[in-house]
C-alpha positions as MATLAB code, in Angstrom:
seq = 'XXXXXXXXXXXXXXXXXXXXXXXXXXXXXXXXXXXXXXXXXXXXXXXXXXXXXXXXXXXXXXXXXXXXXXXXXXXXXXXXXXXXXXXXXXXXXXXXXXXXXXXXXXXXXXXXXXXXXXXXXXXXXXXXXXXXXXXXXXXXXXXXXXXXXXXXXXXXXXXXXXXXXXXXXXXXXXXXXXXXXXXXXXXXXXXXXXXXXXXXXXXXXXXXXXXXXXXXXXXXXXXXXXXXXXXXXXXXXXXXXXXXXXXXXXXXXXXXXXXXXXXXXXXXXXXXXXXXXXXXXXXXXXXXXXXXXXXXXXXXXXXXXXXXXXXXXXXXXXXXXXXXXXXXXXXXXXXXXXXXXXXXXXXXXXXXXXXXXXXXXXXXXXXXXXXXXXXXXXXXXXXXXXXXXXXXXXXXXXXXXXXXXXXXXXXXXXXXXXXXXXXXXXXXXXXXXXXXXXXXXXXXXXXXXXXXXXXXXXXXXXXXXXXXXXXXXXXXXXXXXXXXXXXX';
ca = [
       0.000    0.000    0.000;
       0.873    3.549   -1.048;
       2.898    5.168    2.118;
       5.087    8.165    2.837;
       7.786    8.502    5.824;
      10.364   11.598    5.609;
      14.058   10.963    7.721;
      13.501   10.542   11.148;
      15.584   10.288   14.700;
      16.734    6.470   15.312;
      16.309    6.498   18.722;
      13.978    3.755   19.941;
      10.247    5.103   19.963;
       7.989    2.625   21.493;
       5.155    5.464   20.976;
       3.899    5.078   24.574;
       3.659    1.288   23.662;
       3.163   -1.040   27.166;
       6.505   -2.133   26.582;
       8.542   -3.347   29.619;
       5.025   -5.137   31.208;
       7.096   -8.164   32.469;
       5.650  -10.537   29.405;
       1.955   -9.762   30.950;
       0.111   -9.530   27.589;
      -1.270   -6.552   26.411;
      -2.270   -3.315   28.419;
      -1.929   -3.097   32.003;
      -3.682   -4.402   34.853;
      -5.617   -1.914   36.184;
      -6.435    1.712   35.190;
      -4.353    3.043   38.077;
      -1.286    1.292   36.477;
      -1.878    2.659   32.760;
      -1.186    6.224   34.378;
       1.979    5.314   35.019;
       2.275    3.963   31.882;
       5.176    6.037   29.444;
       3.956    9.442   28.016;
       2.569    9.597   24.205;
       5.470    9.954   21.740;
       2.933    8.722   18.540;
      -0.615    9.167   17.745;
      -2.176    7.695   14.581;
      -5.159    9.823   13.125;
      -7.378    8.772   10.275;
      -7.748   11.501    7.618;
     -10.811   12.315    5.684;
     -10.490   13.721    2.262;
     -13.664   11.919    1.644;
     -15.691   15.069    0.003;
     -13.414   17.317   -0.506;
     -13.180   17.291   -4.426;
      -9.768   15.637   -4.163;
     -10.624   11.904   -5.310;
      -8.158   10.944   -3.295;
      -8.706    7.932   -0.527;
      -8.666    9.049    3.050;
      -5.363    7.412    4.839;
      -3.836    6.873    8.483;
      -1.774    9.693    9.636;
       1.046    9.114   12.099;
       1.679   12.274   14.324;
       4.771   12.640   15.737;
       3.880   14.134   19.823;
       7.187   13.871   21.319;
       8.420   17.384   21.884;
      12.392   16.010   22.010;
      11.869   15.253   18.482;
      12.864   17.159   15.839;
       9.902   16.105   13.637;
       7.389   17.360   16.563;
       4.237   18.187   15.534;
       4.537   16.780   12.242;
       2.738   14.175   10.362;
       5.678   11.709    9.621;
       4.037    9.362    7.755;
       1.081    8.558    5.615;
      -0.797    5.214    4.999;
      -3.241    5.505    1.894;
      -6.019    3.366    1.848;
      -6.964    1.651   -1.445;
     -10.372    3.099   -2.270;
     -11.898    6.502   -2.603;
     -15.070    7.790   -0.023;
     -14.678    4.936    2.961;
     -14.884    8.026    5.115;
     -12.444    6.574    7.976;
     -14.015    7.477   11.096;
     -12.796    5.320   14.656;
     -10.016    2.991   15.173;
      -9.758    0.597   17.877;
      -6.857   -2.411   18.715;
      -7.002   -6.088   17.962;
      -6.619   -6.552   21.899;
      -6.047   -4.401   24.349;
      -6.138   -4.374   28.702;
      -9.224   -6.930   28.363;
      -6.419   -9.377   27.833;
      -4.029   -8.341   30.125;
      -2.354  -11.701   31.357;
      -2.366  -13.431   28.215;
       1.006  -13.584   26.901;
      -0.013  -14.844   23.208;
      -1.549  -11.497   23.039;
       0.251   -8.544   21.242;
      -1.403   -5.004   20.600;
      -0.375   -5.004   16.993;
      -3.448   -4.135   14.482;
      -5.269   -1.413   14.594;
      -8.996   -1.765   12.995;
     -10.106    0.997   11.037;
     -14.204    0.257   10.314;
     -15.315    2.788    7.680;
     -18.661    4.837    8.508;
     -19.416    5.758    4.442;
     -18.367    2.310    2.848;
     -18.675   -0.113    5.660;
     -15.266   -0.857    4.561;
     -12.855   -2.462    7.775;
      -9.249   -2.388    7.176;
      -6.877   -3.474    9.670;
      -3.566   -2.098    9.946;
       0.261   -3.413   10.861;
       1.365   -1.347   13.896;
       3.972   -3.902   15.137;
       6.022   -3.868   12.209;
       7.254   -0.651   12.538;
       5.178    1.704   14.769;
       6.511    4.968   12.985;
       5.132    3.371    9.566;
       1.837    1.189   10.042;
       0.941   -0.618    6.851;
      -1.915   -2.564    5.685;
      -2.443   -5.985    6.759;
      -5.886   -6.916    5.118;
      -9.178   -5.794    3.799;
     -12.750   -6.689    4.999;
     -15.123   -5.936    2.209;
     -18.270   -4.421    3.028;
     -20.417   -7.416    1.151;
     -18.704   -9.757    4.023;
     -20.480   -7.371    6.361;
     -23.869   -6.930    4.610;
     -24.086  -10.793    3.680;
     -23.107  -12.135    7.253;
     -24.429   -9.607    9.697;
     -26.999   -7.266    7.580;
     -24.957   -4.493    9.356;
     -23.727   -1.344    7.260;
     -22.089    2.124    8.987;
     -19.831    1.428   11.056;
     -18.770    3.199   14.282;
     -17.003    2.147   17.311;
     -14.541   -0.573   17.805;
     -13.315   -2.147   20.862;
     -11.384   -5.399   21.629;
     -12.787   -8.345   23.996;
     -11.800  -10.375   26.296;
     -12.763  -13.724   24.696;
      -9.996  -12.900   21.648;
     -12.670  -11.045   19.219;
     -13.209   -7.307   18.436;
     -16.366   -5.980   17.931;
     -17.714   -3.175   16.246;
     -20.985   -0.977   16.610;
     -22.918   -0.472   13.623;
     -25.887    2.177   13.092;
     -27.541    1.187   10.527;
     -28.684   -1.740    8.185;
     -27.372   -2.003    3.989;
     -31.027   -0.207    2.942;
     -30.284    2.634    5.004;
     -32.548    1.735    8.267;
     -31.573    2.305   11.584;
     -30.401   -0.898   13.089;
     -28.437   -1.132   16.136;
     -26.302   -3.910   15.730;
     -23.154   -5.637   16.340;
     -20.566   -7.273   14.308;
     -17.895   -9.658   15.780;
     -14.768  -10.294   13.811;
     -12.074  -12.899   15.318;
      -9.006  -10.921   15.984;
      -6.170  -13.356   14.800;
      -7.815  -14.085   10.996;
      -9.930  -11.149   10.977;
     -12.731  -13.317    9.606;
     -16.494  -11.725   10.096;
     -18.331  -14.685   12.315;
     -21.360  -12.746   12.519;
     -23.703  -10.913   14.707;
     -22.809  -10.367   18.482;
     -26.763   -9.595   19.379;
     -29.161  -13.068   19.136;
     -30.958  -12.936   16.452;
     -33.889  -10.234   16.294;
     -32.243   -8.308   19.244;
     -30.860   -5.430   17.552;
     -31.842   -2.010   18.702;
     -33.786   -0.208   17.165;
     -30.813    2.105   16.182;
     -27.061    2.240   17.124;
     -23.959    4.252   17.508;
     -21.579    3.769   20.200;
     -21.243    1.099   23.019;
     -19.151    0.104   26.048;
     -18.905   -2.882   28.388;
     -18.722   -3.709   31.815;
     -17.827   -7.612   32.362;
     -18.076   -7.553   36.180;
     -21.609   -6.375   35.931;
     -22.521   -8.588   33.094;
     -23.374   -5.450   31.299;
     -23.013   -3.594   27.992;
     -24.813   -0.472   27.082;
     -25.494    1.087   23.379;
     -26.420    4.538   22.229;
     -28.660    6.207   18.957;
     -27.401    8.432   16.517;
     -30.177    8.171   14.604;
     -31.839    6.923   11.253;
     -29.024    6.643    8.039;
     -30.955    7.768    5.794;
     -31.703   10.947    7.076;
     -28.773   11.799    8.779;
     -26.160   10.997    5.785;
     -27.342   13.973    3.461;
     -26.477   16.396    6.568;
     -28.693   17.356    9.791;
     -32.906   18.773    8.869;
     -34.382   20.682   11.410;
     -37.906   18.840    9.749;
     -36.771   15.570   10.656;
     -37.129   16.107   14.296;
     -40.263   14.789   16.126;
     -40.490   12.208   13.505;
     -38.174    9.132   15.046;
     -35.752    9.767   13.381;
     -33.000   10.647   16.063;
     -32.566    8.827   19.129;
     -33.522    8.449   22.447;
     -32.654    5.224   23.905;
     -29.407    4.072   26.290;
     -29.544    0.118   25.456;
     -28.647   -2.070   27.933;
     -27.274   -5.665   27.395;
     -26.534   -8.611   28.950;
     -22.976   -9.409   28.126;
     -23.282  -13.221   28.658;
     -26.658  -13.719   27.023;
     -26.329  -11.281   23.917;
     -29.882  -10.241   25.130;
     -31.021   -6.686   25.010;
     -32.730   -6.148   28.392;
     -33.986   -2.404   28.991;
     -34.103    0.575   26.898;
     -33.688    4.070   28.797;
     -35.412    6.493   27.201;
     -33.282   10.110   27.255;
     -36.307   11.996   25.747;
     -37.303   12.471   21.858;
     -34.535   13.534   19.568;
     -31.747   13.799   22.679;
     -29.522   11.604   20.039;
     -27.444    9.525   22.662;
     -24.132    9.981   21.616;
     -20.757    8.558   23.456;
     -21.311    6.819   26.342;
     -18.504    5.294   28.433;
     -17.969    3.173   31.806;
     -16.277    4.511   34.826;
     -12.763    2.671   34.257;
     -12.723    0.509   37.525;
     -14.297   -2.314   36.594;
     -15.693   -2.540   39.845;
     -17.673    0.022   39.322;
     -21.665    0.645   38.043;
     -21.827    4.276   36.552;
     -20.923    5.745   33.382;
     -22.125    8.710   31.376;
     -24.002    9.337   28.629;
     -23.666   12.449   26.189;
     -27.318   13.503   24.407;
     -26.054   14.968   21.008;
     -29.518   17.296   20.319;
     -30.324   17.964   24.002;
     -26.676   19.489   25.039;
     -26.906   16.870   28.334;
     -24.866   14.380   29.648;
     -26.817   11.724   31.732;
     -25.313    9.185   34.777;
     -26.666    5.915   34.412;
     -25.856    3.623   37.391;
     -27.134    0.263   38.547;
     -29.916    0.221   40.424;
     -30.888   -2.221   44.093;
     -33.219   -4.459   42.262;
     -30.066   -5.056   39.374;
     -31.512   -2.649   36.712;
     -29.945    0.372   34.967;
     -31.353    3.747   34.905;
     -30.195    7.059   34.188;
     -30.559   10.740   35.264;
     -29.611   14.128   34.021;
     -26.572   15.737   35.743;
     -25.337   18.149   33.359;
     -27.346   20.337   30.898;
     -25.885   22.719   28.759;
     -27.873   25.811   28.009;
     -28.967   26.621   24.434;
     -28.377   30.001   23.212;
     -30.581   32.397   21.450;
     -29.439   33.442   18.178;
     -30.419   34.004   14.077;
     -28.482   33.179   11.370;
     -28.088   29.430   12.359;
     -30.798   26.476   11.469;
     -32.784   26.895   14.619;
     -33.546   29.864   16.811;
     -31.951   28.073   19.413;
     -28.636   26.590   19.501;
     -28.046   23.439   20.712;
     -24.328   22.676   22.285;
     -23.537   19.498   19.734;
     -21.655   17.496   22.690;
     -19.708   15.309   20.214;
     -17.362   13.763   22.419;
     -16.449   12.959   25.689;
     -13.484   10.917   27.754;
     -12.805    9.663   31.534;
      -9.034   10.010   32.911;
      -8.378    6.953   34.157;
      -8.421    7.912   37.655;
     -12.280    8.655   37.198;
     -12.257   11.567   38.887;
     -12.441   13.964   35.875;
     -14.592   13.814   32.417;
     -13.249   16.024   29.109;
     -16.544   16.988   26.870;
     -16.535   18.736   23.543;
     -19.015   20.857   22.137;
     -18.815   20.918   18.460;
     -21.586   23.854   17.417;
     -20.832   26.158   20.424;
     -16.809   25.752   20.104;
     -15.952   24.764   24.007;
     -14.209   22.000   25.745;
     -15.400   21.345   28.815;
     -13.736   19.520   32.247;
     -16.040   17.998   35.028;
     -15.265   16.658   38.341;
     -17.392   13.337   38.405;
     -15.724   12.672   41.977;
     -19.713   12.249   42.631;
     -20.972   10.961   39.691;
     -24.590   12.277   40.737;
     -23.119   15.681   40.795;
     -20.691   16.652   38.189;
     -18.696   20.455   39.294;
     -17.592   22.175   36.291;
     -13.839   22.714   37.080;
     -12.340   23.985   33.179;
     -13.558   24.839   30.314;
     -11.743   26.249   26.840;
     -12.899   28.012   23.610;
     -11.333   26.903   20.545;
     -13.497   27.628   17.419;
     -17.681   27.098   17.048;
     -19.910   28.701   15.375;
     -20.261   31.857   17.187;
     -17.119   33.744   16.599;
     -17.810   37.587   16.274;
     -17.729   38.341   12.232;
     -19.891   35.209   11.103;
     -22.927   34.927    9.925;
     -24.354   33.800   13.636;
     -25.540   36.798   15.724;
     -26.394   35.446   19.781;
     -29.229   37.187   20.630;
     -29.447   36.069   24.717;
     -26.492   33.638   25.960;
     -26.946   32.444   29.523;
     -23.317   31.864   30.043;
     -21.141   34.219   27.866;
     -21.442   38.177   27.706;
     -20.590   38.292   24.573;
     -19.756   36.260   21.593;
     -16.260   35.069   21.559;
     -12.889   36.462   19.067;
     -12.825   33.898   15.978;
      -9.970   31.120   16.878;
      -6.250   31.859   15.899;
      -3.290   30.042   16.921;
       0.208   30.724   15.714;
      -1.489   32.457   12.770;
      -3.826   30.184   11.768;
      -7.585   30.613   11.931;
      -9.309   27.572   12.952;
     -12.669   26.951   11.515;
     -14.821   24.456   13.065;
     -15.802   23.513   16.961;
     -13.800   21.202   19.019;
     -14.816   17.271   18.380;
     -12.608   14.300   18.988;
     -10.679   13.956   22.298;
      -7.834   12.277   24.374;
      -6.425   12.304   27.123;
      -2.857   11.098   27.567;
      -2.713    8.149   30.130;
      -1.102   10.371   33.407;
      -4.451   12.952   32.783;
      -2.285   16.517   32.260;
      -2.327   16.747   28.042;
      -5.960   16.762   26.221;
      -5.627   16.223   22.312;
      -8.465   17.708   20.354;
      -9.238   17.548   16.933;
     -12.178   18.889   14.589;
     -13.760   16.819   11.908;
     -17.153   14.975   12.780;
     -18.415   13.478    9.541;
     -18.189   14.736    5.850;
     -21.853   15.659    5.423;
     -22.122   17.710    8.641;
     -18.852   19.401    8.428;
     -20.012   20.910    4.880;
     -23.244   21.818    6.596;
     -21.814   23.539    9.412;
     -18.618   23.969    8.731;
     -17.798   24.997    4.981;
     -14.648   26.500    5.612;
     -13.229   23.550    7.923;
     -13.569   21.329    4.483;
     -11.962   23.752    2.746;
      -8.947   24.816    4.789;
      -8.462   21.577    6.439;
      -8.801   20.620   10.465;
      -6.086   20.664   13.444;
      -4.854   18.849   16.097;
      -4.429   20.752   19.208;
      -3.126   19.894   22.802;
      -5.144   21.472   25.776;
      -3.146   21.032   29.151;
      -4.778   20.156   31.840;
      -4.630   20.874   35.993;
      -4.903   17.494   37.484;
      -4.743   19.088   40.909;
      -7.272   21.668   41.123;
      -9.065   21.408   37.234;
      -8.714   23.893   34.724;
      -7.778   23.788   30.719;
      -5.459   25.656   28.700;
      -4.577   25.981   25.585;
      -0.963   24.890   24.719;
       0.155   27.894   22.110;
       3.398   25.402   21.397;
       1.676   22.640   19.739;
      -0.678   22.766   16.528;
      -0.620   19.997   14.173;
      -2.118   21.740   10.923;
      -4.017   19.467    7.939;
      -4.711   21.880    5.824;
      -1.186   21.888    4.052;
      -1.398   18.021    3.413;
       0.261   16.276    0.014;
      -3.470   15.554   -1.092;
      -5.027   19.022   -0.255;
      -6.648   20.022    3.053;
      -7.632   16.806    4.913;
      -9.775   16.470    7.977;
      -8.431   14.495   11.589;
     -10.305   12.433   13.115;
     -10.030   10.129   16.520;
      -6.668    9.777   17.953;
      -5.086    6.349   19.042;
      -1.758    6.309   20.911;
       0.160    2.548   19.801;
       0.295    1.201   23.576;
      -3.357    2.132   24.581;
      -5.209    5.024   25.595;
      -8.597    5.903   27.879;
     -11.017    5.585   25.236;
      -9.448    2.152   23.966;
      -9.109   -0.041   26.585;
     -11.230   -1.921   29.004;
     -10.695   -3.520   32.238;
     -12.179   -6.752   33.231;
];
């Protein structure tokens, strides 16, 4: 496959790899132990050129983060992918801290399902970590034929020696929240994860909880209404979600459905880390809310509303009232704090969850959105700001778009951020953002007291890419990271 790697230092770059673990298997043993792990020296990034114009295929980006290098900040290598419009979206490992233990484990592949083509490619990362290449090719009729599954979304590694991946919709376009299981040594599809007739009504993103016998699922909505861009007229109609799904992780069974409301759009959802424990969050993409869902005395799930950001008031926008667009969202590993982005109103946001019933705002940053003085959005009554923020520079460079994608490095103190969401809404909202190209940026982080700032120092720019202005996506680091791995 088609790659691209310029001169770089020889010095051994294990790329915050778990290297050194004592011939434990992959990942570490408990969440307290991966913050100790090493610091971040690589991060691979799919990006999207899907859209843009280009016909050129969207490829794997490998970032170089360490700032002793002298290739910091730089993309140091490119892997293409073989076909035009997959739109690459997540990533997640062929095993991970699930399997922590197993010493014929190895973190080496990193699976790349594709949300436009349904596409899965999985990538070499052992080879040479600084220059992944492609191991194999999952065609989407393998998908469609076996599982009935098409957009693909999240990916995450088991225990039992299989990855599986979240899809949102079925071949025809429906909304179909399924799950497809692929074993991680031949890569084969096997098949469906639910029992047959059990898929939700809709999908998006999932996580798992073993020691509670538990998974939960979320609702982006209805394919074919969502994929030409986001219309106002096709809310109230079913078309967005409004369930958490919960599962039972031995049975395959789905169990309850917690309804968030019409249209909230669950989003990302995510486990506390210690496996011990029953509580995670929720993030409602339309209402601007994150939820805590937590097990209950009789052994049921149910969820309430801790955090609500407040719409603002404004015209020139879709809607006379402006909904946050909480993309993203990650745990540090210690669980105390929770990172959330809001894509439309351009702020990332940091949350003490100490008391996940009561989350305290601690930190929050502006770094683009779409109500920068000068654009074609006039606030007309904002219940948090007093006026309507500078547009977003950085060593020169205007940044278009809101904040999206997160991580968090393993010890909590550096936040990476990046701005693409998905091809059809970042033409919608963001014009420019296609046009000039997204950014990586590093938001550093006060694990002491909370608070977020912007590093000036570090800005990894796409929009001067071989191919033209590409768009970044989610951000893996090679040994692991806090939206990756799982504890069991």
């Amino acid at each position: 496959m088609k790659g691209s790697s310029p001169q770089t230092s020889s010095k051994d770059d294990t790329g915050g790899c778990e290297c050194g673990t004592g011939g434990t298997g992959p990942g570490y043993a408990t969440p307290l132990d991966a913050m100790k792990g090493p610091r971040e020296r690589l991060i691979y990034v799919p990006c999207i050129l899907t859209g843009t114009g280009t016909q050129a295929p969207d490829y794997l980006a490998t970032v170089d983060v360490d700032p002793e290098s002298p290739t910091y900040c730089k993309v140091i290598h490119r892997l293409t992918m073989p076909y035009i419009g997959d739109e690459l979206h997540h990533s997640g490992w062929n095993t991970c801290s699930s399997c922590f233990g197993d010493v014929t484990k190895k973190r080496n592949r990193l699976i790349l399902p594709c949300l436009g083509s349904s596409r899965i490619y999985v990538v070499d990362t052992g080879t040479d970590q600084r220059a992944p290449r492609l191991f194999t090719v999952i065609e989407p009729r393998d998908v469609f034929q076996k599982c009935d599954l098409a957009l693909l979304h999240t990916s995450h590694c088991l225990g039992s020696g299989e990855v599986m991946i979240s899809a949102i919709g079925d071949p025809r376009g429906n909304g179909k929240g399924g799950f497809v299981l692929l074993d991680a040594e031949t890569f084969e599809v096997k098949g469906n994860w639910e029992r047959p007739t059990q898929a939700a009504p809709q999908g998006y993103d999932f996580w798992y909880q073993p020691r509670h016998n538990v998974m939960v699922s979320t609702e982006w909505g209805v394919p074919k209404f969502f994929v030409t861009g986001f219309n106002p007229a096709d809310l109230g109609k079913g078309r967005y979600g409004r369930r958490l799904n919960v599962w039972d992780w031995t049975t395959h069974c789905l169990l309850q459905s917690i309804d968030l409301g019409e249209d909230s759009a669950p989003f990302k959802v995510r486990f506390l880390h210690n496996p011990d424990a029953a509580h995670g969050m929720v993030a409602c993409l339309l209402q601007g809310t994150v939820y805590h869902f937590y097990k209950t005395q009789d052994g049921s799930w149910t969820a309430d509303k801790v955090i609500a950001v407040p719409n603002k008031k404004v015209s020139g926008w879709l809607l006379p009232e402006m909904p946050a667009f909480n993309t993203d969202m990650v745990i540090s590993l210690d669980d105390r704090f929770m990172y959330m982005s809001n894509f439309i109103h351009g702020d990332i946001r940091q949350y003490d969850i100490t008391d996940p019933f009561c989350p305290r705002l601690v930190g929050q940053v502006w770094v683009g959105g779409s109500i920068p003085k000068g654009g074609v959005v006039t606030v007309l009554e904002d219940p948090e700001l007093n006026g309507q923020p500078d547009p977003f520079m950085i060593q020169g460079r205007r940044v278009y778009g809101g904040p999206q994608m997160l991580q968090l490095s393993l010890d909590g103190k550096r936040l990476y951020v990046t701005n693409n969401l998905y091809t059809p809404w970042d033409k919608q909202f963001y014009p420019e953002l296609v046009r000039e190209g997204s950014v990586m940026l590093q938001i550093d982080v006060d694990t002491e007291c909370g608070g977020l700032c912007l590093n000036e120092d570090f800005l990894v720019d796409f929009g001067k890419e071989p191919c033209g202005p590409a768009r970044a996506h989610e951000m893996r680091y090679p040994g692991g990271d806090c939206t990756s791995d799982i504890w069991v």
